[in-house]
Amino acid sequence: MLLELSVTPSGRLVCEQAVRPPGELAGELDPGIDIEADLGLGLCGAFADSSACGLLFLAGVRATTPLPLELHFFRRWALRFLKGVAQLDDAQFAALEACAARGKADPLPAQVVPRLAPPNPLELAALVAEAPPMRGLEYLTPATLTSLWQSLPAEFLRQAIVEAESQEASSKGQGGCRRLLARLNPDLHVLGRVTFHLAENKRDPQSPFAFLATYAQRLSSKSQVQHLPLGAALREYAAAKDQAKLAELLTPVRDAAAGSPVVEELLDSREIFQPQAWTVAQAHRFLTEVPAMEQAGLVVRVPDWWAARREVRPQVQVRIGEQRGDGVGLSTLLDFSADLSLDGTPLTEEERDRLLAATDGLAMLRGRWVEVDAQRLKEALRHWRTLEADHADGISFLEGMRLLAGMPSAAGGEVDEQTQEWTVVQTGAWLQDVLQQLRSPGEIDGCQPGTALNATLRPYQAEGVRWLWFMLRLGLGACLADDMGLGKTIQVIDLILQLQGAGRGAGRKPGRGGTGLDSGPCLLIVPASLVGNWKQELEKFAPQLRVLLAHRSEVDAATLANIARNPTRELAGYDVVVSTYTLIRREEWPRKIAWRLVVLDEAQAIRNAGSAQSKAVRQLRSAGRILLTGTPVENHLGDLWSLFDFCVPGLLGSLTQFRGFVKRVQKGSATGAVAALRRLVRPYILRRMKTDPHVVPDLPDKTELTVTCGLTKKQVVLYEKLTSDVARMLESSAGIQRKGLVLSLLMRLKQLCNHPDQFLDRTGFDPAESGKFQMLGQLCGTIREQQAKVLVFTQFQSMCDPLAAYLETLFHRPGLVLHGGVPVGRRRELVKRFQERDEVPFFVISLKAGGSGLNLTAASHVVHFDRWWNPAVENQATDRAYRIGQKRNVLVHKLVCRGTLEERIDQTIRDKQELADGILGEGGEKLLTEMSDAELMRFVSLDVPRAQDDD
């Protein structure tokens, strides 16, 4: 059973069975981990109850059980809480047990609160940075982790109350909390009874450390806990003749001895019962075995400097890009240096010699103890000095970025974990400045967003244009991953205008040495359904650009054939060429052009690295490359290689190397690898969400988009037959009969555009037979990735159930349906479920049943699957989501089949609202029925080249 854990926008965790599209190489790169069905169902059920319930269940999964990366991440998080409970001292644990005995899960006892507080903000930020790819990763913040942690104590007590009330627990004399700990994780002892202490002893230079083992004793129910030397336990329990109690106390010590030679020697020699004076070497040996002791259930107190040893230990400091490089780009050479340092300050020759000669594991340096492994330091220094000598002229920008991220590089090879532990790789002053500009480009020379655009950019859009411009100036690819509806299209159009201006302006030459980006056409590769949208946006915002729509829906076959014969000549007069993924895959001529810029819209279309489409796109020659996607690209490990091999070729190595990397990550043998990967790709990604505080004030309340769909071959055949049959029937009809025939034709065409089975009154509703169903699938794929909710409106009650059944396969969970057949009394219940429950992703509503009186502000997307053809009615339905209480921008998608009656009516609505109301409003159908036969047939006829899907 394949599982995936996702984070919802509200911060809730949802665990469900993973469903992967068949045949994707992304699935090969990220195959998931098969979990036993009973465990998988248990996890899904626990998380369905609550995030806290699921986390406690997850904490009880044995460490040896293979789990997907995201479940493993949260298991460690939940186990950290359980260990905190187990480490409570006697008084604190007794207070917790008292709460369970009284049946009170809230509030937490005051003395327990500080011990079960969430980790500090720095730790939380580090945990977020190390989180593995998962759906909803963008919603995982320090605040989310804090909220999840704070929900655990009450859930723990709730479950402990159930345990306390069981007869079995009472008969064994165990409290509910202790019993719950044993049930959740049998390997987890109630900690805190035995504590090991290691402290500095500055009065004895020969033995500068002291060791003491203690146990906790509570003299009475009101007394404070006292920590006594462990030797006192021998006397106490011997006097009481309670060997069983002594054995219980020493259980974690014996368990620790199994994994720690130091503890084993202390126990065998009985030195554990007496204070010990230790040398530096003895102390270091003890410190290195602390994890095994803590795993066994001991509390270990050590000096603060040991907990922060990674920050204060001497390391090989590698600096990349200290001096200004010769331009910036993938082939730019960066200077490189390596030396020993402490706290970023180089060591003197005398300090370096002393450290490299140290043998005790710890050394006093600059007034404090630091950990030293002379052998590893020497090996790390040798590795980086060899690299420095081999690249006397510098390393490439790409290799430098990989080294900074902690990823293997061609220059440095595979750096083993031990060498990484004793190395810190830092950006030099010049490269640091460049990377800072990547994060916030600000004012860039030669870029004035919006100056040539026939529109006003919102502030975040102007920032996006500057960022894209800066990335191209550096010779780097870029991924613009803004939320759907934030205007990626207009940002790219303005970028193209900026490039046009720069190419004509003297001394304003962006790009690699001022070449490539200065001339030639830009290529926009888009899904066939978006060709019309790009056409409209380019005409509206940049009418000065010379645009060729290289698609059979927009140009004739002869024009496309001429381009194929001599692309350089035929495209010389164009600034922009808009084409589709299918054409790029089928035709050879796009690979013969040196493009100024290639932009991929809906770039997830190339995530399958092995597909012919993906390979064809990666073979294109261009000076600049940009990905556009509305989904967070970091959420799926398997998608990254193909996307970035187009965007920044070589950044993630070869496909074989990336496969090996993914396998190591899945096996857990690549510590910190996911965080390193994220550090590597993040500079090339700009993602803004609708909920971002600096974006929200700039958003309109709602954004309306017309989404064009093709027709399948079956729909084309049926459409042409229907219109042909009606044309013959019109010749012999008149009066009321003719009017009825026309109205029937209009309704039948609408049904056919929805799905052939609605038109034929069948029940199959295969999504592959309807262009609209396929487009709805694409839209909802993005909506699902965003963990957003959607309302789907249809004019036809008969379409509600087929749409809901299809949407359930897309979201992998059921939604809701409302139509005229739903009792009025149940409507309020449905609305409440949609508004309050994260796991309800969609609501299918018939326009008449849900056009008024409903408040559905949980939805941030509205889809009009078919058109009422009355703007007032459609707007009223849209306002179910966009009304008082809505805190997000609402994105409205209106599906229209191109080349059909639907497209012509949509154009009429947009061209002249008053005329549309006159033709299509109440009683206005008569204007269509009064058209002549020739006018009517022109209005409803099918434009086959425009209507057909690419495939």
PDB file of C-alpha atoms in Angstrom, residues 33 139 158 187 240 251 290 311 327 451 459 491 522 618 656 663 712 735 827 831:
ATOM      1  CA  ILE A  33       7.492   2.725  -0.222  1.00  0.00           C
ATOM      2  CA  TYR A 139       2.196  25.274   4.158  1.00  0.00           C
ATOM      3  CA  ARG A 158      -7.176  11.894  26.004  1.00  0.00           C
ATOM      4  CA  ASP A 187      11.099   0.549  23.173  1.00  0.00           C
ATOM      5  CA  ALA A 240      14.454  -2.408  51.848  1.00  0.00           C
ATOM      6  CA  THR A 251      17.166  -1.365  33.313  1.00  0.00           C
ATOM      7  CA  VAL A 290      25.784   9.929  24.328  1.00  0.00           C
ATOM      8  CA  GLU A 311      29.241  25.491  15.476  1.00  0.00           C
ATOM      9  CA  GLY A 327      30.708  37.833 -15.965  1.00  0.00           C
ATOM     10  CA  THR A 451       7.060  50.924 -19.405  1.00  0.00           C
ATOM     11  CA  PRO A 459       4.054  45.530  -7.429  1.00  0.00           C
ATOM     12  CA  GLN A 491       4.991  39.020 -16.411  1.00  0.00           C
ATOM     13  CA  CYS A 522      10.985  34.109 -28.476  1.00  0.00           C
ATOM     14  CA  ARG A 618      15.217  19.728 -23.859  1.00  0.00           C
ATOM     15  CA  THR A 656      21.729   8.304 -13.754  1.00  0.00           C
ATOM     16  CA  LYS A 663      17.735   5.907  -4.048  1.00  0.00           C
ATOM     17  CA  THR A 712     -12.329  14.765 -29.103  1.00  0.00           C
ATOM     18  CA  GLY A 735     -43.116  28.675 -37.444  1.00  0.00           C
ATOM     19  CA  ARG A 827     -28.482  21.790   2.005  1.00  0.00           C
ATOM     20  CA  VAL A 831     -22.664  23.732   3.079  1.00  0.00           C
TER      21      VAL A 831
END
